[in-house]
């Protein structure tokens, strides 16, 4: 079969690789200059490795993407970094039962209660038993009001905004269940990994067209795509099957013929955008070597501070210290509409509380924004199937990874699942 794939994120790349290996003629279309989706990387001239626009890592049990890395000869490094939480203005290491039992802001009984609650989610293999429980309500009952509201409620509010009380406990199960103390990262960065997958696809006679935007899907005897390259030239391609890996609202844009009921299903789905600031620094920002700092303050405009070079050696980036400042927000929010300087001014007083003199060390900064980064999925009934109302057209995107949170491991899982569906349909 001739199969078209829209999007060269890790879902599209995984699907394309599997199908090309099975002998299908695969075409992947990506409007960006580089592959990777939300794991898109960039590189300064003095860096040896690329850096992602939005922070990324793997857990050591992310077997699907780790297996794919092995197949395409992508070297992976594993490290145990330090994870901490900013609570009441102070930084506390918070990444193991041992650090929880030492946490000074809760009584011994409340620490035991929180640890027991986390163990319920960590060691239960069945996510479906949590499906019908509201995460905020059940966690407060299990952990107790004080512990939950001190640590976890601010994190829910910072991550989900006004939707914080719509989240199923099965989502929390997935977050706790998957977490590992050691983390993994592809050597030279995610862009290098994505390019290796593309090389493998091309070695199996697949075609990857970057800087090529899909304008419209038409259906005649076959599925037809009208695409436009970076010079503005339009071309027409025909396929037996089509996989769409973009956000669902973009599917609506390129397929106006979709039936009204299906359009309404997509339109009722909600998601949050993301704002990510990257600071290039001469010196370390989090001097206690914390990699990931959760900000447990619902009034803060910052959800997490992630010092990439407390995880990956700074020598790979010309000895610069690289800091992510992350936040999810509504696409219509004031923060999302702010200029780069306005955002830096908003963040500055919060950053100075952690490192008073950080501004003296700033080499440069980047700010990346995306309108679609965190789907709001209250329960599994909100998940669309891979099959769409358009014959032989399939949808596979991060809205369908529930109960798991978005991430490249689940992007690969989606790509491999939709590839299997197409293969089984053929047989």
Short mmCIF file of C-alpha atoms in Angstrom, two decimals:
data_model
loop_
_atom_site.label_atom_id
_atom_site.label_comp_id
_atom_site.label_asym_id
_atom_site.label_seq_id
_atom_site.Cartn_x
_atom_site.Cartn_y
_atom_site.Cartn_z
CA UNK A 1 0.00 0.00 0.00
CA UNK A 2 0.94 3.62 -0.44
CA UNK A 3 0.52 5.35 2.92
CA UNK A 4 0.64 9.05 3.71
CA UNK A 5 1.48 10.34 7.19
CA UNK A 6 0.92 13.93 8.28
CA UNK A 7 3.41 15.00 10.93
CA UNK A 8 7.01 13.97 11.67
CA UNK A 9 6.72 13.90 15.43
CA UNK A 10 7.49 10.59 17.09
CA UNK A 11 4.03 9.15 16.35
CA UNK A 12 4.42 9.78 12.64
CA UNK A 13 8.03 8.62 12.60
CA UNK A 14 7.27 5.40 14.49
CA UNK A 15 4.31 4.58 12.24
CA UNK A 16 6.32 5.41 9.13
CA UNK A 17 9.27 3.28 10.22
CA UNK A 18 7.12 0.22 11.01
CA UNK A 19 5.13 0.44 7.80
CA UNK A 20 8.17 1.09 5.61
CA UNK A 21 9.91 -1.94 7.14
CA UNK A 22 6.89 -4.03 6.16
CA UNK A 23 7.31 -3.01 2.53
CA UNK A 24 4.72 -0.25 2.24
CA UNK A 25 5.48 2.93 0.30
CA UNK A 26 5.49 5.63 2.99
CA UNK A 27 5.39 9.40 2.59
CA UNK A 28 5.71 11.64 5.67
CA UNK A 29 4.83 15.34 5.45
CA UNK A 30 6.11 17.83 8.03
CA UNK A 31 5.63 21.59 7.84
CA UNK A 32 8.58 22.37 10.16
CA UNK A 33 12.20 22.49 9.06
CA UNK A 34 13.13 19.67 11.44
CA UNK A 35 11.35 16.55 12.72
CA UNK A 36 10.42 15.81 16.33
CA UNK A 37 7.08 17.50 17.04
CA UNK A 38 7.06 18.93 20.56
CA UNK A 39 10.52 17.37 21.02
CA UNK A 40 11.86 19.62 18.25
CA UNK A 41 15.49 20.50 18.85
CA UNK A 42 17.82 23.37 18.00
CA UNK A 43 21.56 23.96 18.27
CA UNK A 44 23.82 26.91 18.97
CA UNK A 45 27.02 27.08 16.90
CA UNK A 46 29.32 26.18 19.81
CA UNK A 47 27.19 23.28 21.10
CA UNK A 48 27.96 19.66 20.29
CA UNK A 49 24.42 18.51 21.14
CA UNK A 50 21.00 19.89 20.27
CA UNK A 51 18.51 21.03 22.92
CA UNK A 52 14.73 20.57 22.84
CA UNK A 53 12.46 23.60 22.76
CA UNK A 54 10.41 21.94 25.53
CA UNK A 55 12.06 19.82 28.24
CA UNK A 56 12.11 16.09 27.57
CA UNK A 57 13.50 12.92 29.08
CA UNK A 58 12.53 9.25 29.32
CA UNK A 59 11.96 6.94 32.23
CA UNK A 60 14.01 3.76 32.20
CA UNK A 61 10.81 1.71 31.75
CA UNK A 62 9.81 3.58 28.58
CA UNK A 63 10.45 0.37 26.71
CA UNK A 64 8.79 1.19 23.40
CA UNK A 65 10.93 4.20 22.61
CA UNK A 66 14.05 2.63 24.12
CA UNK A 67 13.57 -0.40 21.87
CA UNK A 68 13.11 1.87 18.87
CA UNK A 69 16.32 3.71 19.80
CA UNK A 70 18.15 0.39 19.87
CA UNK A 71 16.79 -0.57 16.45
CA UNK A 72 18.09 2.61 14.81
CA UNK A 73 21.42 2.54 16.70
CA UNK A 74 20.64 5.57 18.86
CA UNK A 75 22.84 5.56 21.95
CA UNK A 76 20.99 6.31 25.20
CA UNK A 77 22.46 7.53 28.48
CA UNK A 78 20.86 6.96 31.89
CA UNK A 79 21.42 9.12 34.96
CA UNK A 80 19.80 9.53 38.37
CA UNK A 81 19.21 13.29 38.70
CA UNK A 82 17.79 15.13 41.69
CA UNK A 83 14.11 16.16 41.84
CA UNK A 84 12.97 18.76 44.37
CA UNK A 85 9.91 20.80 45.28
CA UNK A 86 9.64 24.49 46.12
CA UNK A 87 7.30 24.65 49.12
CA UNK A 88 6.66 27.77 51.19
CA UNK A 89 9.62 29.45 49.54
CA UNK A 90 12.12 26.68 50.37
CA UNK A 91 13.59 23.90 48.21
CA UNK A 92 13.24 20.33 49.49
CA UNK A 93 14.49 17.20 47.75
CA UNK A 94 11.37 15.13 47.09
CA UNK A 95 12.09 12.11 44.93
CA UNK A 96 12.07 8.96 47.08
CA UNK A 97 10.43 7.40 50.14
CA UNK A 98 13.53 8.41 52.12
CA UNK A 99 13.23 12.12 51.21
CA UNK A 100 9.48 12.03 51.92
CA UNK A 101 10.01 10.60 55.40
CA UNK A 102 12.51 13.43 56.10
CA UNK A 103 10.18 16.19 54.80
CA UNK A 104 9.94 18.67 57.70
CA UNK A 105 6.73 20.54 56.83
CA UNK A 106 4.43 17.61 57.60
CA UNK A 107 3.94 15.62 60.76
CA UNK A 108 5.24 12.06 60.85
CA UNK A 109 1.68 10.73 60.58
CA UNK A 110 0.97 12.90 57.53
CA UNK A 111 4.22 11.77 55.87
CA UNK A 112 3.29 8.13 56.41
CA UNK A 113 -0.19 8.81 55.11
CA UNK A 114 1.15 10.45 51.95
CA UNK A 115 3.64 7.63 51.39
CA UNK A 116 0.92 4.99 51.80
CA UNK A 117 -1.34 6.88 49.37
CA UNK A 118 1.40 7.06 46.75
CA UNK A 119 2.10 3.34 47.21
CA UNK A 120 -1.57 2.55 46.43
CA UNK A 121 -1.11 4.13 43.01
CA UNK A 122 2.47 2.98 42.47
CA UNK A 123 1.97 -0.73 43.06
CA UNK A 124 -1.55 -1.26 41.74
CA UNK A 125 -1.28 -2.57 38.15
CA UNK A 126 -4.89 -1.76 37.21
CA UNK A 127 -5.57 1.84 36.22
CA UNK A 128 -9.24 1.24 35.44
CA UNK A 129 -10.21 0.94 39.11
CA UNK A 130 -9.39 4.66 39.48
CA UNK A 131 -11.27 5.69 36.33
CA UNK A 132 -14.43 6.91 38.04
CA UNK A 133 -12.72 8.77 40.88
CA UNK A 134 -11.91 12.47 40.77
CA UNK A 135 -8.16 12.84 41.37
CA UNK A 136 -8.35 15.91 43.61
CA UNK A 137 -11.13 14.50 45.78
CA UNK A 138 -9.69 11.01 46.29
CA UNK A 139 -6.14 12.27 46.91
CA UNK A 140 -7.30 14.71 49.57
CA UNK A 141 -9.20 11.91 51.32
CA UNK A 142 -6.25 9.52 51.14
CA UNK A 143 -3.42 11.93 51.96
CA UNK A 144 -5.29 14.25 54.26
CA UNK A 145 -6.12 17.90 53.71
CA UNK A 146 -2.83 19.38 54.91
CA UNK A 147 -0.45 17.19 52.93
CA UNK A 148 -2.48 17.28 49.75
CA UNK A 149 -3.01 21.03 49.80
CA UNK A 150 0.60 21.77 50.64
CA UNK A 151 2.19 19.69 47.85
CA UNK A 152 -0.23 18.31 45.31
CA UNK A 153 -3.09 20.79 44.92
CA UNK A 154 -0.78 23.61 43.74
CA UNK A 155 0.75 21.23 41.19
CA UNK A 156 -2.70 20.27 39.86
CA UNK A 157 -3.68 23.93 39.58
CA UNK A 158 -0.41 24.92 37.91
CA UNK A 159 -0.65 22.06 35.41
CA UNK A 160 -4.35 22.11 34.55
CA UNK A 161 -5.45 25.65 35.45
CA UNK A 162 -9.22 25.99 35.78
CA UNK A 163 -9.57 22.32 34.76
CA UNK A 164 -7.74 21.01 37.84
CA UNK A 165 -10.90 19.47 39.29
CA UNK A 166 -11.83 17.62 36.09
CA UNK A 167 -8.98 15.10 36.13
CA UNK A 168 -9.52 11.39 36.77
CA UNK A 169 -7.48 9.57 39.40
CA UNK A 170 -6.39 7.20 36.63
CA UNK A 171 -4.23 10.03 35.26
CA UNK A 172 -2.49 10.34 38.64
CA UNK A 173 -2.05 6.56 38.71
CA UNK A 174 -0.22 6.75 35.38
CA UNK A 175 2.09 9.52 36.62
CA UNK A 176 3.07 7.67 39.79
CA UNK A 177 3.14 4.20 38.24
CA UNK A 178 5.59 5.09 35.46
CA UNK A 179 8.06 7.21 37.39
CA UNK A 180 11.61 5.90 37.80
CA UNK A 181 14.46 7.43 39.79
CA UNK A 182 16.85 7.03 36.87
CA UNK A 183 16.09 8.94 33.69
CA UNK A 184 17.21 8.35 30.12
CA UNK A 185 18.14 10.70 27.29
CA UNK A 186 19.24 10.15 23.67
CA UNK A 187 22.89 10.97 23.10
CA UNK A 188 23.24 14.25 21.16
CA UNK A 189 19.55 15.08 21.71
CA UNK A 190 16.09 14.18 20.43
CA UNK A 191 16.70 15.78 17.04
CA UNK A 192 19.60 13.40 16.43
CA UNK A 193 17.31 10.48 17.33
CA UNK A 194 14.53 11.70 15.03
CA UNK A 195 17.01 12.05 12.17
CA UNK A 196 18.19 8.48 12.71
CA UNK A 197 14.61 7.23 12.42
CA UNK A 198 14.25 9.21 9.19
CA UNK A 199 17.42 7.61 7.86
CA UNK A 200 15.96 4.17 8.68
CA UNK A 201 12.72 5.10 6.91
CA UNK A 202 14.62 6.23 3.82
CA UNK A 203 16.70 3.04 3.90
CA UNK A 204 13.37 1.22 3.58
CA UNK A 205 12.43 3.36 0.56
CA UNK A 206 10.22 5.77 2.49
CA UNK A 207 10.09 9.48 1.72
CA UNK A 208 10.11 12.29 4.31
CA UNK A 209 9.24 15.77 3.08
CA UNK A 210 10.15 18.51 5.56
CA UNK A 211 8.97 22.12 5.23
CA UNK A 212 5.92 20.74 3.43
CA UNK A 213 2.49 21.68 4.72
CA UNK A 214 -0.68 19.72 3.99
CA UNK A 215 -3.35 22.15 2.79
CA UNK A 216 -6.32 19.87 2.16
CA UNK A 217 -7.50 16.25 2.18
CA UNK A 218 -9.67 15.18 -0.74
CA UNK A 219 -11.28 11.83 -1.38
CA UNK A 220 -11.74 10.50 -4.88
CA UNK A 221 -11.03 6.84 -5.69
CA UNK A 222 -8.00 7.26 -3.45
CA UNK A 223 -7.16 9.70 -0.67
CA UNK A 224 -5.60 12.82 -2.14
CA UNK A 225 -3.47 15.40 -0.35
CA UNK A 226 -2.80 18.89 -1.59
CA UNK A 227 0.53 19.99 -0.09
CA UNK A 228 2.58 23.17 -0.30
CA UNK A 229 6.37 23.32 0.03
CA UNK A 230 8.44 26.18 1.47
CA UNK A 231 8.65 27.90 -1.91
CA UNK A 232 4.85 28.02 -2.16
CA UNK A 233 4.52 25.36 -4.84
CA UNK A 234 1.51 23.04 -4.49
CA UNK A 235 1.56 19.35 -5.34
CA UNK A 236 -1.00 16.54 -5.30
CA UNK A 237 -0.34 13.09 -3.80
CA UNK A 238 -2.59 10.02 -3.77
CA UNK A 239 -2.67 7.31 -1.06
CA UNK A 240 -4.41 4.10 -0.14
CA UNK A 241 -4.28 4.98 3.57
CA UNK A 242 -3.62 8.18 5.51
CA UNK A 243 -2.49 8.70 9.13
CA UNK A 244 -2.94 12.11 10.75
CA UNK A 245 -0.75 12.75 13.79
CA UNK A 246 -1.38 16.48 14.20
CA UNK A 247 -3.65 17.93 16.91
CA UNK A 248 -7.30 17.19 16.15
CA UNK A 249 -8.25 20.81 15.52
CA UNK A 250 -5.77 20.86 12.62
CA UNK A 251 -7.53 17.82 11.18
CA UNK A 252 -10.69 19.95 11.03
CA UNK A 253 -8.81 22.63 9.14
CA UNK A 254 -7.57 20.35 6.36
CA UNK A 255 -10.69 18.16 6.15
CA UNK A 256 -13.72 20.47 6.00
CA UNK A 257 -15.81 17.57 4.65
CA UNK A 258 -15.84 15.83 8.05
CA UNK A 259 -19.39 15.25 9.31
CA UNK A 260 -20.80 17.75 11.79
CA UNK A 261 -21.12 15.25 14.65
CA UNK A 262 -17.44 14.32 14.45
CA UNK A 263 -16.44 17.97 14.21
CA UNK A 264 -18.42 18.69 17.37
CA UNK A 265 -16.66 15.82 19.16
CA UNK A 266 -13.34 17.46 18.35
CA UNK A 267 -14.47 20.99 19.15
CA UNK A 268 -15.69 20.06 22.63
CA UNK A 269 -12.22 18.83 23.58
CA UNK A 270 -10.13 21.21 25.61
CA UNK A 271 -6.39 21.63 25.88
CA UNK A 272 -3.81 23.97 27.33
CA UNK A 273 -0.96 25.70 25.60
CA UNK A 274 2.59 25.82 26.90
CA UNK A 275 5.10 28.61 27.41
CA UNK A 276 8.73 27.63 27.80
CA UNK A 277 11.58 30.01 28.53
CA UNK A 278 15.15 28.82 28.07
CA UNK A 279 17.99 30.74 29.72
CA UNK A 280 21.58 30.22 28.64
CA UNK A 281 23.70 30.94 31.72
CA UNK A 282 27.39 31.23 32.54
CA UNK A 283 26.90 29.62 35.95
CA UNK A 284 24.61 27.10 37.61
CA UNK A 285 21.15 28.37 38.59
CA UNK A 286 20.02 25.64 41.03
CA UNK A 287 23.17 25.31 43.07
CA UNK A 288 22.01 22.23 44.98
CA UNK A 289 22.18 20.31 41.65
CA UNK A 290 18.41 19.86 41.37
CA UNK A 291 17.41 18.88 37.84
CA UNK A 292 13.63 19.19 38.18
CA UNK A 293 12.05 21.68 40.59
CA UNK A 294 8.27 21.49 41.05
CA UNK A 295 6.84 24.85 42.09
CA UNK A 296 4.19 24.16 44.76
CA UNK A 297 2.73 27.66 44.69
CA UNK A 298 -0.54 28.15 42.86
CA UNK A 299 0.04 31.93 42.67
CA UNK A 300 3.29 31.46 40.78
CA UNK A 301 3.30 31.96 36.99
CA UNK A 302 5.91 29.18 36.86
CA UNK A 303 4.99 25.49 37.08
CA UNK A 304 8.46 23.94 36.91
CA UNK A 305 12.09 25.00 36.71
CA UNK A 306 14.25 22.42 34.97
CA UNK A 307 18.02 22.80 34.85
CA UNK A 308 18.90 20.59 31.90
CA UNK A 309 22.62 20.73 32.62
CA UNK A 310 22.07 19.31 36.11
CA UNK A 311 20.98 16.20 34.17
CA UNK A 312 23.06 16.28 30.98
CA UNK A 313 26.69 17.41 31.22
CA UNK A 314 27.24 21.07 30.33
CA UNK A 315 30.34 20.10 28.33
CA UNK A 316 27.96 19.14 25.51
CA UNK A 317 26.76 22.76 25.35
CA UNK A 318 30.06 24.68 25.41
CA UNK A 319 30.01 24.58 29.23
CA UNK A 320 26.86 26.70 29.35
CA UNK A 321 24.19 26.07 31.98
CA UNK A 322 20.75 25.64 30.40
CA UNK A 323 17.57 26.37 32.34
CA UNK A 324 13.97 25.72 31.34
CA UNK A 325 11.16 27.74 32.94
CA UNK A 326 7.89 26.01 32.09
CA UNK A 327 4.22 26.74 32.38
CA UNK A 328 0.90 25.55 30.96
CA UNK A 329 -1.74 28.15 30.28
CA UNK A 330 -4.91 28.83 28.34
CA UNK A 331 -4.22 29.87 24.77
CA UNK A 332 -6.33 32.96 25.42
CA UNK A 333 -4.52 33.95 28.63
CA UNK A 334 -2.62 37.18 29.18
CA UNK A 335 0.60 35.23 29.72
CA UNK A 336 0.29 33.53 26.34
CA UNK A 337 -0.14 36.88 24.60
CA UNK A 338 2.76 38.63 26.35
CA UNK A 339 5.92 39.65 24.56
CA UNK A 340 9.19 37.96 25.44
CA UNK A 341 10.33 40.86 27.61
CA UNK A 342 7.00 41.08 29.42
CA UNK A 343 7.22 37.38 30.29
CA UNK A 344 10.79 37.70 31.56
CA UNK A 345 9.71 40.64 33.72
CA UNK A 346 6.86 38.58 35.22
CA UNK A 347 9.16 35.64 35.99
CA UNK A 348 12.07 37.70 37.30
CA UNK A 349 11.00 38.20 40.97
CA UNK A 350 10.28 34.47 41.32
CA UNK A 351 13.65 33.54 39.84
CA UNK A 352 15.54 36.00 42.02
CA UNK A 353 14.15 34.31 45.14
CA UNK A 354 16.02 31.17 44.05
CA UNK A 355 19.15 32.82 42.65
CA UNK A 356 19.47 36.50 43.46
CA UNK A 357 22.23 37.22 40.95
CA UNK A 358 21.15 35.00 38.07
CA UNK A 359 20.72 37.97 35.67
CA UNK A 360 24.46 38.63 35.75
CA UNK A 361 24.99 35.19 34.21
CA UNK A 362 22.46 35.33 31.36
CA UNK A 363 24.05 34.84 27.94
CA UNK A 364 20.77 34.87 26.03
CA UNK A 365 17.20 33.61 26.27
CA UNK A 366 14.60 31.92 24.10
CA UNK A 367 10.86 31.77 24.53
CA UNK A 368 8.79 29.07 22.83
CA UNK A 369 5.02 28.88 22.81
CA UNK A 370 2.65 26.24 21.51
CA UNK A 371 -1.17 26.43 21.61
CA UNK A 372 -1.53 22.67 22.05
CA UNK A 373 0.58 20.92 24.68
CA UNK A 374 -1.66 19.42 27.37
CA UNK A 375 -4.98 17.76 26.47
CA UNK A 376 -7.70 17.80 29.13
CA UNK A 377 -9.09 14.26 29.18
CA UNK A 378 -11.51 13.70 32.11
CA UNK A 379 -12.02 9.99 31.31
CA UNK A 380 -11.70 7.42 28.55
CA UNK A 381 -15.07 8.35 26.99
CA UNK A 382 -13.35 11.46 25.61
CA UNK A 383 -10.92 9.39 23.52
CA UNK A 384 -11.52 9.31 19.78
CA UNK A 385 -10.88 6.01 17.98
CA UNK A 386 -8.10 5.72 15.41
CA UNK A 387 -10.68 5.25 12.65
CA UNK A 388 -12.29 8.47 11.41
CA UNK A 389 -15.47 9.06 9.36
CA UNK A 390 -13.28 9.46 6.28
CA UNK A 391 -12.66 6.10 4.64
CA UNK A 392 -9.10 4.80 5.17
CA UNK A 393 -8.09 7.91 7.14
CA UNK A 394 -6.75 7.36 10.68
CA UNK A 395 -6.14 9.78 13.55
CA UNK A 396 -3.33 9.19 16.08
CA UNK A 397 -2.27 12.02 18.37
CA UNK A 398 -1.52 12.76 22.02
CA UNK A 399 -5.21 13.16 22.87
CA UNK A 400 -5.44 9.35 22.61
CA UNK A 401 -2.74 8.25 25.07
CA UNK A 402 -5.02 8.34 28.15
CA UNK A 403 -4.52 7.46 30.96
CA UNK A 404 -0.87 8.16 30.24
CA UNK A 405 0.41 11.70 30.10
CA UNK A 406 1.79 13.03 26.83
CA UNK A 407 5.34 11.94 26.05
CA UNK A 408 7.47 10.51 23.28
CA UNK A 409 7.22 6.92 24.58
CA UNK A 410 3.44 7.03 24.15
CA UNK A 411 3.82 8.80 20.83
CA UNK A 412 5.78 5.77 19.64
CA UNK A 413 3.14 3.46 21.09
CA UNK A 414 0.41 5.29 19.17
CA UNK A 415 2.39 5.12 15.94
CA UNK A 416 2.99 1.40 16.30
CA UNK A 417 -0.67 0.73 17.21
CA UNK A 418 -2.07 2.57 14.21
CA UNK A 419 0.48 0.85 11.95
CA UNK A 420 -0.73 -2.54 13.24
CA UNK A 421 -4.36 -1.59 12.58
CA UNK A 422 -3.52 -0.76 8.98
CA UNK A 423 -1.51 -3.98 8.60
CA UNK A 424 -4.31 -6.13 10.10
CA UNK A 425 -6.88 -4.43 7.91
CA UNK A 426 -4.80 -5.34 4.88
CA UNK A 427 -4.64 -8.97 5.98
#
